[in-house]
Tab-separated table of C-alpha atoms in Angstrom:
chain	number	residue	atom	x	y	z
A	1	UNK	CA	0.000	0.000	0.000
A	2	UNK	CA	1.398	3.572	-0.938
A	3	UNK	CA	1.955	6.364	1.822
A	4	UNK	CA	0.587	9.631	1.861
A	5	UNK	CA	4.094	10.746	1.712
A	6	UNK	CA	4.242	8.982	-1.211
A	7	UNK	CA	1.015	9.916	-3.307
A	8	UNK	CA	2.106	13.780	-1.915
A	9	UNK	CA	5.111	12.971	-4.116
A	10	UNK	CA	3.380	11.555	-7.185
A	11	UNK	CA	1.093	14.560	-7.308
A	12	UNK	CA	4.202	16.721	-7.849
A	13	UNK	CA	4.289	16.271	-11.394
A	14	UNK	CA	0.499	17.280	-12.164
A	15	UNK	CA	1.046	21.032	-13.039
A	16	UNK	CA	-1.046	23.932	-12.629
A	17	UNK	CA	-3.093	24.704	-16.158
A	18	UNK	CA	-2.266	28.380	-15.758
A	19	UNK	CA	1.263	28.337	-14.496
A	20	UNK	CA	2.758	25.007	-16.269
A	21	UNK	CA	5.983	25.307	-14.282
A	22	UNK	CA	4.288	25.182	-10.969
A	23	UNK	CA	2.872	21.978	-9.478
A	24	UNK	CA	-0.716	22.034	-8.008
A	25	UNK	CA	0.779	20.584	-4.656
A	26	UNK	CA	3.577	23.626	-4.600
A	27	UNK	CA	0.193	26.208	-5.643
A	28	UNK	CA	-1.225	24.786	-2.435
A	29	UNK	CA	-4.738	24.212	-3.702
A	30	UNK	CA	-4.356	20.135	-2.474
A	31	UNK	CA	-5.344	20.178	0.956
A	32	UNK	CA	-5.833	16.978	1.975
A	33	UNK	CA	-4.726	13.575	1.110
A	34	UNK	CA	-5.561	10.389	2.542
A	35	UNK	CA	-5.181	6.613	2.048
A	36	UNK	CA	-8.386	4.845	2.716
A	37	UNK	CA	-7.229	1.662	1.871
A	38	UNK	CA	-5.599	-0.726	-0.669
A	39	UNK	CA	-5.457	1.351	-4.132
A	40	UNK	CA	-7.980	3.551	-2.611
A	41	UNK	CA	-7.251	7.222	-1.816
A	42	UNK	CA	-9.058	10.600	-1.177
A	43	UNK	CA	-8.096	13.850	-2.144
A	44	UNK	CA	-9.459	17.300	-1.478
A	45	UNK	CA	-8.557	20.224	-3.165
A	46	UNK	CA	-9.526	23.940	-2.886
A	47	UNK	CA	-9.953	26.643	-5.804
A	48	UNK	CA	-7.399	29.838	-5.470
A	49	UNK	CA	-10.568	31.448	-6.330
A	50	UNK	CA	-14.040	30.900	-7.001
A	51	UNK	CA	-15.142	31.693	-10.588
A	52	UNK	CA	-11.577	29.217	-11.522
A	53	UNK	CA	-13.083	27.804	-14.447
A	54	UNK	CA	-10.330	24.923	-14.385
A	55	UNK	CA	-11.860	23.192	-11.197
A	56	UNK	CA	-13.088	20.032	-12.560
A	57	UNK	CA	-10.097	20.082	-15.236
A	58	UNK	CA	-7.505	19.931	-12.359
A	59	UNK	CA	-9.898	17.371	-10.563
A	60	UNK	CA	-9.462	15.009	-14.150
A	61	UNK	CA	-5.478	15.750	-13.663
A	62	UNK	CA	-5.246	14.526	-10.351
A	63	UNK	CA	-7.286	11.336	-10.723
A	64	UNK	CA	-5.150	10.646	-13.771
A	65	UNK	CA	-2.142	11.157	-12.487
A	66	UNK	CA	-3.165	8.491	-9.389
A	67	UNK	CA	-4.956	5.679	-11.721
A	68	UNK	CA	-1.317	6.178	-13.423
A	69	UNK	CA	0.707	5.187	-10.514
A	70	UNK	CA	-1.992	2.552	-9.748
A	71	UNK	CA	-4.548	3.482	-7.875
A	72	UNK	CA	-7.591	1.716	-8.704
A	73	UNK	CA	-10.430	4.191	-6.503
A	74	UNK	CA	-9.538	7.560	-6.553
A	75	UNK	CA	-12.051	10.061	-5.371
A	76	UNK	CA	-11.467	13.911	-5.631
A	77	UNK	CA	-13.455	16.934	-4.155
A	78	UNK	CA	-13.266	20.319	-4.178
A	79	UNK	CA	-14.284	22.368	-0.995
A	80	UNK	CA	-14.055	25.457	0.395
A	81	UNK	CA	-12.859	24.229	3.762
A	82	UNK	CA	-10.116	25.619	3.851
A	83	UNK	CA	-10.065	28.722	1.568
A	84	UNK	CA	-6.929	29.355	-0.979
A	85	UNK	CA	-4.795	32.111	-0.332
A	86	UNK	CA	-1.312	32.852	-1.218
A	87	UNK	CA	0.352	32.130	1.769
A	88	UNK	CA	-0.200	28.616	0.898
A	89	UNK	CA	2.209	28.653	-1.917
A	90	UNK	CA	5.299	26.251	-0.511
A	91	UNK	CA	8.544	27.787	-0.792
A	92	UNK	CA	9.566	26.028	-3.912
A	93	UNK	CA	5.774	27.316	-5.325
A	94	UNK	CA	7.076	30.945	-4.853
A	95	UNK	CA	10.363	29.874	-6.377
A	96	UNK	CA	9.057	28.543	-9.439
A	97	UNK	CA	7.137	31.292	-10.008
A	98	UNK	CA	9.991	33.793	-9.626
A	99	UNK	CA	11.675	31.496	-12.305
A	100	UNK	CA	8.489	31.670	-14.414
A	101	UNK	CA	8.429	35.427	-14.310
A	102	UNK	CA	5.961	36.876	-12.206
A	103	UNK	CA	6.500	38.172	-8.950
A	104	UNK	CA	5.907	35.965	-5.724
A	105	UNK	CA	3.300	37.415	-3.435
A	106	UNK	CA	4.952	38.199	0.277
A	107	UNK	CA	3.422	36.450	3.442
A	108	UNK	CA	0.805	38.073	4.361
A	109	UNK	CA	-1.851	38.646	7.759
A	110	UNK	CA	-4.980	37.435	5.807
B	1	UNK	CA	-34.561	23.413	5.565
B	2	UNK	CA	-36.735	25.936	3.221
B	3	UNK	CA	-35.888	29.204	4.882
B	4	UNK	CA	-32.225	28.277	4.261
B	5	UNK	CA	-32.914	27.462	0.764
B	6	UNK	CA	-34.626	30.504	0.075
B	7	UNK	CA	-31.771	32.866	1.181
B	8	UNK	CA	-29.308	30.573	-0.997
B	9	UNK	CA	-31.288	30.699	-3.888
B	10	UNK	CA	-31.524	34.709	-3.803
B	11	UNK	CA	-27.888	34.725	-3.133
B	12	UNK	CA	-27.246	32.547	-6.383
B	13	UNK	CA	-29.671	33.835	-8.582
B	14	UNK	CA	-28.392	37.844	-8.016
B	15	UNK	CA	-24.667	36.523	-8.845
B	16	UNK	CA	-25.386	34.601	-11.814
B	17	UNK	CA	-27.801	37.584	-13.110
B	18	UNK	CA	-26.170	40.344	-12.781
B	19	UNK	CA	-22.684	37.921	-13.529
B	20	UNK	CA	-24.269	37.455	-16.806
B	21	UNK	CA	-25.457	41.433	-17.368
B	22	UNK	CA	-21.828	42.160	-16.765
B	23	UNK	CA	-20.658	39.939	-18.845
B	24	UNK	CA	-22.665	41.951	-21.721
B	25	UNK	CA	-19.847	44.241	-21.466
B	26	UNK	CA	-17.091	42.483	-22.670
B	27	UNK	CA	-15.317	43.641	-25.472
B	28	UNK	CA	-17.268	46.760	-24.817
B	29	UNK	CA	-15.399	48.495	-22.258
B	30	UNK	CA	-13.891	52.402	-22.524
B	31	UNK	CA	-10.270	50.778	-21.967
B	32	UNK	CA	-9.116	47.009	-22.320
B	33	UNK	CA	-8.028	47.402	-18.568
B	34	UNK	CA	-11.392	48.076	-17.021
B	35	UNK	CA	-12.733	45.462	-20.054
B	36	UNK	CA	-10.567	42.965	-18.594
B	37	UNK	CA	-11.278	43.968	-15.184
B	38	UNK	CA	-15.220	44.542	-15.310
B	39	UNK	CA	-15.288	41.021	-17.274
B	40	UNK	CA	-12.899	39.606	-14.483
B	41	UNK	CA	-15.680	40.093	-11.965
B	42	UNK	CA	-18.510	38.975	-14.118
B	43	UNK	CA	-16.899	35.678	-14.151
B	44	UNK	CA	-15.860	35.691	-10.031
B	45	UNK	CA	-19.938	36.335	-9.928
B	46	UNK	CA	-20.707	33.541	-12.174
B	47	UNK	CA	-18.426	31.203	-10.096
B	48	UNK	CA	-19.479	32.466	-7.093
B	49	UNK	CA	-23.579	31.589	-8.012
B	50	UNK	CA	-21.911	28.089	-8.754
B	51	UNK	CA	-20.884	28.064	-5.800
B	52	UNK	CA	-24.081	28.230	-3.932
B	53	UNK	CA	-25.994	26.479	-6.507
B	54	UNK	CA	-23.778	23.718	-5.282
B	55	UNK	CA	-24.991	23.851	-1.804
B	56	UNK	CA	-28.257	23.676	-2.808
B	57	UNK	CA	-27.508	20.758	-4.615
B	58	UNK	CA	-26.131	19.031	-1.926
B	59	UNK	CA	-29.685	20.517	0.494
B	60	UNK	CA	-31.508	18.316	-2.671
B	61	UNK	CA	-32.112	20.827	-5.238
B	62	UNK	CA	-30.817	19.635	-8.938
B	63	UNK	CA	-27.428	19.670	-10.454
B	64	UNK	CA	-26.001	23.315	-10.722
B	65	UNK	CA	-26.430	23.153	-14.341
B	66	UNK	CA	-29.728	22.596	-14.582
B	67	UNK	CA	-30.955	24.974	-11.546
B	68	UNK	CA	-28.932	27.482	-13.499
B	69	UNK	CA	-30.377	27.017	-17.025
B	70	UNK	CA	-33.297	25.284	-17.132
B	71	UNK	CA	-35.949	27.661	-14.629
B	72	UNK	CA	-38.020	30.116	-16.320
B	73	UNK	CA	-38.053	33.811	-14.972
B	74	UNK	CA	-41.148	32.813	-12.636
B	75	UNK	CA	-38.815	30.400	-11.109
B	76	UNK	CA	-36.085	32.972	-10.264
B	77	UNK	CA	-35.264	35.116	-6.699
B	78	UNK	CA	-32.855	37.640	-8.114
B	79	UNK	CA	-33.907	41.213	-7.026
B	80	UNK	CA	-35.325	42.827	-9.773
B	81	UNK	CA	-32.554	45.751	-9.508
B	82	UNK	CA	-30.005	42.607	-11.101
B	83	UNK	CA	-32.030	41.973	-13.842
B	84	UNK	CA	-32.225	45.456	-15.612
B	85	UNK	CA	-30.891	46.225	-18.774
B	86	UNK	CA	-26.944	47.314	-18.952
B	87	UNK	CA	-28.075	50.982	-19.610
B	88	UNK	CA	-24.836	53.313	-20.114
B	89	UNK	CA	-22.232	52.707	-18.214
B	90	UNK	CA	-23.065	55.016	-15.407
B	91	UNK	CA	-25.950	52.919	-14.771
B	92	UNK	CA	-24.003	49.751	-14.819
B	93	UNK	CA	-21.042	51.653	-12.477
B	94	UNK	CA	-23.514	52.235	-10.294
B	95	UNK	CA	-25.464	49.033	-9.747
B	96	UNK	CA	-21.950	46.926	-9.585
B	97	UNK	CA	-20.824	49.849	-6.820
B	98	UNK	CA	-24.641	49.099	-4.998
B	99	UNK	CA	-25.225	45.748	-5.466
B	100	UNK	CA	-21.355	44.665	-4.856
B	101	UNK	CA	-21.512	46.659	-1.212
B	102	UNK	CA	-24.468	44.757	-0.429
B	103	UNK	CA	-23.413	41.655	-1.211
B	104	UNK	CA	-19.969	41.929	0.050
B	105	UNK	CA	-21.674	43.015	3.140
B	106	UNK	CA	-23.866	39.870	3.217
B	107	UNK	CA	-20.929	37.885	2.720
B	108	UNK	CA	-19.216	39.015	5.537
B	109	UNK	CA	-22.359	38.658	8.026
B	110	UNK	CA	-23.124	34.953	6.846
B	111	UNK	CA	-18.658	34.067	7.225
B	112	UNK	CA	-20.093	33.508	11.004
B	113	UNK	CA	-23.514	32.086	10.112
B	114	UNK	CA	-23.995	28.718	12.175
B	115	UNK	CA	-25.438	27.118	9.189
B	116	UNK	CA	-21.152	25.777	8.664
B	117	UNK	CA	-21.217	25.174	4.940
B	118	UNK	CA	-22.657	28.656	4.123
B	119	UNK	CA	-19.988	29.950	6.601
B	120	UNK	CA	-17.293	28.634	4.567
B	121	UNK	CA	-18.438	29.432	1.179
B	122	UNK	CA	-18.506	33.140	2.293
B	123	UNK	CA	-15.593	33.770	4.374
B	124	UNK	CA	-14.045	32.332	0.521
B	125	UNK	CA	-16.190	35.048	-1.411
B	126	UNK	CA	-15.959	37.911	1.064
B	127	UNK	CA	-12.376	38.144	0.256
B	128	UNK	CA	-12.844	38.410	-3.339
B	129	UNK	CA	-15.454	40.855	-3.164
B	130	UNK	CA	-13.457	42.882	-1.414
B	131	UNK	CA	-11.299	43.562	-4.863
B	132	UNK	CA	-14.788	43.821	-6.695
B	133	UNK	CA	-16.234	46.821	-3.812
B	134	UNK	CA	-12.438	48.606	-4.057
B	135	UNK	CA	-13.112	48.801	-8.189
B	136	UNK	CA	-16.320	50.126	-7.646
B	137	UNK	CA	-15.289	52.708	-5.046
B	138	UNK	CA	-12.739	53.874	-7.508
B	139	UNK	CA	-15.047	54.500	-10.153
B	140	UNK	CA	-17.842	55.718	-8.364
B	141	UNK	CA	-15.336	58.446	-6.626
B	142	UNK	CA	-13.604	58.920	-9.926
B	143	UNK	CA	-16.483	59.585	-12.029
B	144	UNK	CA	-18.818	61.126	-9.971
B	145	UNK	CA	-16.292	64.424	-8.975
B	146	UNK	CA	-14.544	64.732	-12.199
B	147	UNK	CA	-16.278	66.693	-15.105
B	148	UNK	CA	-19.374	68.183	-15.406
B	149	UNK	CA	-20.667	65.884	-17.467
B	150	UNK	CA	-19.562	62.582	-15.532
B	151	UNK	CA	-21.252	64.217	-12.535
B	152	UNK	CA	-24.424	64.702	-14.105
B	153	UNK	CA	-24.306	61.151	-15.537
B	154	UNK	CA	-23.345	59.568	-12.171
B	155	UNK	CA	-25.951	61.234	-10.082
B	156	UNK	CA	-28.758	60.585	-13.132
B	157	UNK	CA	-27.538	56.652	-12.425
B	158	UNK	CA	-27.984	56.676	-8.824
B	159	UNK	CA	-31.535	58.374	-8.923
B	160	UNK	CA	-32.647	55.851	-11.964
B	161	UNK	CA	-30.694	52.922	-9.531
B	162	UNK	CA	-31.905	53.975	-6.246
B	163	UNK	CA	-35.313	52.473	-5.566
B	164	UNK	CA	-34.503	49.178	-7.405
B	165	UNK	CA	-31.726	48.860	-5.081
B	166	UNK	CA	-33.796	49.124	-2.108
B	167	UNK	CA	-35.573	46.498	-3.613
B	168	UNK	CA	-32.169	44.216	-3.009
B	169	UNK	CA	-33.567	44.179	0.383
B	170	UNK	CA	-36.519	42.612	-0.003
B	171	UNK	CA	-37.683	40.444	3.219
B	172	UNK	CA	-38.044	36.910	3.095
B	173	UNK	CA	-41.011	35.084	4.392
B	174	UNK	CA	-38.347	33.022	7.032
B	175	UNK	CA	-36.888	36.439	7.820
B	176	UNK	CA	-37.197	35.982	11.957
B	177	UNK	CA	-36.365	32.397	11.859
B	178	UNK	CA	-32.959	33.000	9.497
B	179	UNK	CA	-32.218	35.580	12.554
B	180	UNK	CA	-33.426	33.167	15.377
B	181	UNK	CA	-31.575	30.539	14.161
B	182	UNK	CA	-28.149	32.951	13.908
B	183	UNK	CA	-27.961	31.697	9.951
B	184	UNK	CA	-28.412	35.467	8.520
B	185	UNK	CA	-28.931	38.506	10.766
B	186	UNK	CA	-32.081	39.732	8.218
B	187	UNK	CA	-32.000	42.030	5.464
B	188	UNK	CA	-32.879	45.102	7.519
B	189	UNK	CA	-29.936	44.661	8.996
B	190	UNK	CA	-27.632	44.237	5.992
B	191	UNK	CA	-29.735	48.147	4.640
B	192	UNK	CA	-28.536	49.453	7.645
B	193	UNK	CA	-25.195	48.540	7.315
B	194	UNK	CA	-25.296	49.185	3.331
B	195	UNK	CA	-26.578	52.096	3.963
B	196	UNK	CA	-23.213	53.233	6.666
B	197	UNK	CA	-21.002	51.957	3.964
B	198	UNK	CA	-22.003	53.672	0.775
B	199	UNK	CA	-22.754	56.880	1.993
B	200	UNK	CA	-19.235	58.310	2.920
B	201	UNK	CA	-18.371	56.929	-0.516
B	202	UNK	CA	-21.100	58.752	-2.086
B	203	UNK	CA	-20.476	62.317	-0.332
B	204	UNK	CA	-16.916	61.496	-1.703
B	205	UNK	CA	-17.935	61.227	-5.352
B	206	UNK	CA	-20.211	64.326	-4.502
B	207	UNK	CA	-23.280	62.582	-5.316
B	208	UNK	CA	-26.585	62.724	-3.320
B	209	UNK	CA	-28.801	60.052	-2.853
B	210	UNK	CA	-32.368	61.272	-3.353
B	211	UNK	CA	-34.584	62.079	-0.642
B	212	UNK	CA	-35.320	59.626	1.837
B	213	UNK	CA	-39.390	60.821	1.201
B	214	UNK	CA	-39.250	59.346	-2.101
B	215	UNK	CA	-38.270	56.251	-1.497
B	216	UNK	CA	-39.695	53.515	-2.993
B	217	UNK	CA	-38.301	49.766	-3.388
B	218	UNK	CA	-39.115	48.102	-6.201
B	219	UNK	CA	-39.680	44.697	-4.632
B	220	UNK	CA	-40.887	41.457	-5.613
B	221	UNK	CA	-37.729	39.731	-7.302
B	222	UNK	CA	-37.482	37.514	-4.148
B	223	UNK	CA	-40.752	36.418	-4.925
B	224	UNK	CA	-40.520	35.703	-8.534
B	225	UNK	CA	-41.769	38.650	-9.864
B	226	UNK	CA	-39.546	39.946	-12.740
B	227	UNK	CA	-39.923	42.670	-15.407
B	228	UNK	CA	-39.786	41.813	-18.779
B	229	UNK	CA	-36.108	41.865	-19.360
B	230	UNK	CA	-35.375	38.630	-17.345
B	231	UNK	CA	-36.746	35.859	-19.527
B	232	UNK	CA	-35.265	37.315	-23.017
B	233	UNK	CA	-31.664	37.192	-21.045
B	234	UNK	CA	-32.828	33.840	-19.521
B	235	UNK	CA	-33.406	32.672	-23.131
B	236	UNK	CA	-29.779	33.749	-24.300
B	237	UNK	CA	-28.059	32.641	-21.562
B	238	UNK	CA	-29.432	29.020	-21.981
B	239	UNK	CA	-29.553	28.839	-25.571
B	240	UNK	CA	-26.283	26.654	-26.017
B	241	UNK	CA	-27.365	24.492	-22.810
B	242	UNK	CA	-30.992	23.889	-24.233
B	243	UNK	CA	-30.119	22.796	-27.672
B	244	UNK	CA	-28.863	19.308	-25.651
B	245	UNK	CA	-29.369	19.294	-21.880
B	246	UNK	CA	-27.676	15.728	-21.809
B	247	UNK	CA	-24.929	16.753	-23.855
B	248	UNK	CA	-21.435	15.184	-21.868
B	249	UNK	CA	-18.988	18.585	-22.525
């Protein structure tokens, strides 16, 4: 059975539509993963905002990218939860995007 | 369940009509930045009424899709003050810089509603509206103190906008049990507060809002009473859906 750590790191390589050298883990719009069982994981993910018409796109990526590496049940939801914002970005997220060519946003209070 | 309903559907319905009515202006704007920007917002609005449509959904009302496309006007909760034509753009400054305070405002009272997955939907939205209000302020302060002419057109908006935008707060049958129940403190409240938070912006812009003896909401949106100008946008909007309703995209 695969680790969270490890499905964390197979969702690395799905990018974000917008920004294609930016992973959606590194955006910080996965919130949540967890193994339910053999070849059966849940992921939730959050929108950076709420007219994003790529939701259900980057919902298709993820699954993809999981049935890929093997996972036979893969279910994906998007929530509001916990809301997007750009102090969620990892470190390597605002890196990437420095390298991409747009300005990383500074931490911020909320 | 129904009083909760109720509130969401106004909620969705006023984004997704006056999302689409905005939306009438793309390609159509004085400069491509306030295009971009004024088209931006139509689509935040749009996403936004999906938003809610999808908590109905999960209450037991239909698929987004089809609560979105598939009503008829008589079906429909939007105040009537969301529905009106585009109109110059004064008028269409004016009811994004009304409507958005209201709604931004109504966002922020229902972040600490105790109905949880309303709560969390709008402490989301709240923060984008806050871009959406700051826009509007801009405009409205902008326009309505700069030439004689922009004056004149500004304060002609807000006297032609006014008493549809009273009609925004329109009371719902559930009104004391929404406030009971700590899911929405009541519409009352949000035109009290709407009315503390576009005033100073208004004496800014140098506009006045007409006299307070002439008054007059137009009312009965929340109760699916429409002009004539919802169902022929209705129609367009749901043109492409209607052709195939089953159609896998």
């Amino acid at each position: 059975m695969l680790s969270e750590t490890q499905i964390w790191q197979a969702l690395e390589v799905v990018k974000d539509p917008e920004i294609p050298t930016l992973s959606m883990v590194d955006m910080g719009i996965i919130t949540k993963v967890e193994v339910r069982g053999e070849s059966d994981v849940f992921v939730e993910m959050t929108p950076t905002f709420s007219g994003c018409p790529a939701i259900k796109m980057m919902e298709g990526m993820v699954a993809e990218r999981l049935k890929e590496i093997g996972i036979k049940k893969v279910e994906v939801v998007t929530t509001f939860d916990k809301p997007w914002n750009s102090n969620k970005l990892t470190e390597r997220g605002l890196m990437c995007l420095k390298k991409h060519g747009l300005a990383p946003p500074v931490k911020h209070e909320g | 369940m129904n009083h909760i309903k109720e509130l969401l559907y106004k909620m969705a319905d006023d984004l997704l009509i006056i999302g689409h009515r905005n939306s009438e202006w793309t390609g159509l704007g004085p400069i491509l930045e306030e295009d971009i920007a004024f088209s931006s917002m139509a689509q935040d609005k749009i996403g936004q009424s999906q938003a809610i449509f999808q908590l109905l959904h999960e209450l037991g009302e239909q698929e987004p899709d089809t609560v979105a496309f598939t009503r008829n006007a008589n079906q429909f909760h939007n105040a009537v003050f969301t529905e009106l034509p585009n109109g110059d753009y004064a008028f269409s400054t004016m009811r994004h810089f009304l409507y958005d305070v209201a709604d931004q405002l109504r966002f922020e009272m229902l972040a600490n509603s105790s109905y949880e997955p309303l709560a969390k939907v709008s402490r989301k939205v709240k923060g984008e509206l806050k871009y959406h209000v700051f826009h509007a302020n801009t405009w409205i302060t902008k326009l309505g103190a700069a030439t004689e002419e922009s004056h004149a057109r500004m304060q002609t908006a807000l006297n032609e906008c006014w008493n549809y935008a009273l009609g925004m707060f329109e009371e719902s049958e559930y009104e004391k049990q929404l406030i009971s129940e700590k899911i929405f403190d009541g519409e009352a409240e949000l035109q009290k507060r709407w009315l503390g938070a576009i005033s100073p912006i208004l004496t800014k812009a140098t506009l006045t809002i007409p006299n307070e003896s002439t008054w007059q909401a137009q009312m009965g949106g929340r109760k699916c009473i429409h002009t004539e100008h919802l169902q022929p946008l209705l129609d367009e909007m749901s043109e492409v859906f209607k052709i195939d309703p089953t159609a896998e995209w």
